[in-house]
Short mmCIF file of C-alpha atoms in Angstrom, two decimals:
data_model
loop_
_atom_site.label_atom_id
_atom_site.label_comp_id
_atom_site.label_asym_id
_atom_site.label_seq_id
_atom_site.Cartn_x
_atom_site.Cartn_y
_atom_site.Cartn_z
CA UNK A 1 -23.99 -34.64 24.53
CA UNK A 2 -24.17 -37.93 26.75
CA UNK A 3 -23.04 -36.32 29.71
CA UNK A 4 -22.06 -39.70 31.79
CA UNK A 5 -19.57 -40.16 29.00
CA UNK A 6 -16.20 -39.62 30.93
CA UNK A 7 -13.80 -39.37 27.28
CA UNK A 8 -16.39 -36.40 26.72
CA UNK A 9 -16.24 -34.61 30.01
CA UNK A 10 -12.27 -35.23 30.50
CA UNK A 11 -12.14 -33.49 26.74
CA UNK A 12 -14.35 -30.44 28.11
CA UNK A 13 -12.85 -30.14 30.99
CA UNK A 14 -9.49 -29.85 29.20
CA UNK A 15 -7.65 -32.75 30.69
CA UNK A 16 -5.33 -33.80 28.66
CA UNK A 17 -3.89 -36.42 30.26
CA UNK A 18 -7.17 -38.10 31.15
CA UNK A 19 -8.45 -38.14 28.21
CA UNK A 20 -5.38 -40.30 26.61
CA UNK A 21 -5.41 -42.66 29.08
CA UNK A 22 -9.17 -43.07 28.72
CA UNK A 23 -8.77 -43.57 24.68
CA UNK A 24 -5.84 -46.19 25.54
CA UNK A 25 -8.34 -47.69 27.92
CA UNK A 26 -10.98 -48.16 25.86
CA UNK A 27 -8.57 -48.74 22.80
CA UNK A 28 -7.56 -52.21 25.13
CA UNK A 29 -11.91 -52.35 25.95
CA UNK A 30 -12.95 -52.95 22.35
CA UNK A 31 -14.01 -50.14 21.01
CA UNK A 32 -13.97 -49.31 17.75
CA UNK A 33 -11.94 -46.12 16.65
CA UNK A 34 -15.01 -44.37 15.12
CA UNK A 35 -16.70 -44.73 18.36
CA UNK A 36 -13.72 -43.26 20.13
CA UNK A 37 -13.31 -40.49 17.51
CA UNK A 38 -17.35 -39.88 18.18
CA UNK A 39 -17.06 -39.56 21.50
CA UNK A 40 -13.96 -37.22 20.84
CA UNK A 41 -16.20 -35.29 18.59
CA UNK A 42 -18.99 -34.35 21.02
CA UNK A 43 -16.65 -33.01 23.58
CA UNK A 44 -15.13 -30.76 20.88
CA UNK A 45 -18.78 -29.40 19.91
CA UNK A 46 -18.89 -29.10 23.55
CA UNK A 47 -16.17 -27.25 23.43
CA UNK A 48 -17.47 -24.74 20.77
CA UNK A 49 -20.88 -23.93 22.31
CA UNK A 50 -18.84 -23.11 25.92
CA UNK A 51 -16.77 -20.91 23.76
CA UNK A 52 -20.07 -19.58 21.84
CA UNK A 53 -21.24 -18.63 25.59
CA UNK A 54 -17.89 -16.99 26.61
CA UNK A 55 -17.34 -19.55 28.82
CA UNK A 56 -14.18 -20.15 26.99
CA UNK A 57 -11.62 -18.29 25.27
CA UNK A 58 -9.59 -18.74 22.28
CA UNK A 59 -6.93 -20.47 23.87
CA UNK A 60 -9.62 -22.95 25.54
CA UNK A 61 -10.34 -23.93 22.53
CA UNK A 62 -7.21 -24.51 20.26
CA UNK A 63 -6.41 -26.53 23.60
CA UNK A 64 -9.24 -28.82 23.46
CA UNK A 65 -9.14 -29.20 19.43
CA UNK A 66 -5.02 -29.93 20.18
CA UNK A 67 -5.92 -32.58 23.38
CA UNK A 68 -8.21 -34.13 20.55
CA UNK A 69 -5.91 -34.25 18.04
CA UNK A 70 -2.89 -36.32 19.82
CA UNK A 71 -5.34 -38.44 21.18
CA UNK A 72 -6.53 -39.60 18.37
CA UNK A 73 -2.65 -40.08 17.11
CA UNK A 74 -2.87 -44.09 18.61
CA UNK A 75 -6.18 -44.48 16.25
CA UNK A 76 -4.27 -44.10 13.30
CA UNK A 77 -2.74 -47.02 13.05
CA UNK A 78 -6.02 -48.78 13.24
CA UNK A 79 -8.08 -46.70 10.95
CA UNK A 80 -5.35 -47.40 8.69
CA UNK A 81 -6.05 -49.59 5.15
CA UNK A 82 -9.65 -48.73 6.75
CA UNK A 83 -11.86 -46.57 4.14
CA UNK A 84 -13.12 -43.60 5.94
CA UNK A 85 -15.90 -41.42 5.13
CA UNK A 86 -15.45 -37.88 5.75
CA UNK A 87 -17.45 -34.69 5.27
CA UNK A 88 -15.41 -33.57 2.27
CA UNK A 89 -12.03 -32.07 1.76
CA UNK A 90 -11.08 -28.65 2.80
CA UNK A 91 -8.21 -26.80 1.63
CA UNK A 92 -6.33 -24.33 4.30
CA UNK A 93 -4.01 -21.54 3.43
CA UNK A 94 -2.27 -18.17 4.23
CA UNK A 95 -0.66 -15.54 2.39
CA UNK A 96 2.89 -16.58 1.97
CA UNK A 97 5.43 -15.91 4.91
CA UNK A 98 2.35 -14.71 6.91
CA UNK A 99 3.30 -15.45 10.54
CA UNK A 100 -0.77 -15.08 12.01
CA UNK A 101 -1.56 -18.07 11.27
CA UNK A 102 -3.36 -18.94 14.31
CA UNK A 103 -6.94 -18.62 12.87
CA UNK A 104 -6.04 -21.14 9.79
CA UNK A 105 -4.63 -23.49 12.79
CA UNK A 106 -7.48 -23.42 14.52
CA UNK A 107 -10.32 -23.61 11.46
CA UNK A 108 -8.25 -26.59 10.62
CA UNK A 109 -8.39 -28.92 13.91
CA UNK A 110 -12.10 -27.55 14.30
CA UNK A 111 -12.73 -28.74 10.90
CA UNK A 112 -10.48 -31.86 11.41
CA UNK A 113 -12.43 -32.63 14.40
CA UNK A 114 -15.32 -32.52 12.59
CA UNK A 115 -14.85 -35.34 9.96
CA UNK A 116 -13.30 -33.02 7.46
#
């Protein structure tokens, strides 16, 4: 991870707010969405290995994957008409009227994160 990046450390260090000002700021900068959703991507892998170390919990992470998630909202409208290539397609499911779905949630903005 480049560690002088400040999107990426804002995203690790779970500031939510930061981090969408920094993705409007660079929006208005020039840079292109898949750079931004890069950038976005390396603090969520961040993200994973603190939680692989116990540095972070559960709830760490489904906040991270959710910070990256509505930041990338003002994106959309740019990557849109835009082909994108993606990992693959992934389907997500539980057993009907399950309530725990909290694992499925969390697979999917992992895996969203991830170009899936």
């Amino acid at each position: 991870m480049e560690k002088s990046n400040d999107l990426c450390q804002a995203l690790v260090s779970l500031k939510e707010d930061e981090v969408k000002e920094l993705v409007k700021k660079y929006i208005e900068a020039g840079k292109s969405p898949k750079e931004i959703v890069l950038i976005l991507q390396e603090g969520l892998i961040e993200i994973g290995n603190k939680f692989e170390k116990e540095e972070y919990f559960v709830p760490e992470l489904m906040y991270g994957a959710e910070i990256a998630k509505v930041s990338m909202k003002p994106l959309e409208s740019m990557l849109k008409g835009k082909e994108l290539k993606t990992k693959g397609k992934v389907i997500l499911g539980t057993v009907f009227g399950d309530i725990h779905n909290i694992g499925k949630d969390l697979v999917g903005m992992l895996l969203e994160g991830d170009g899936f």
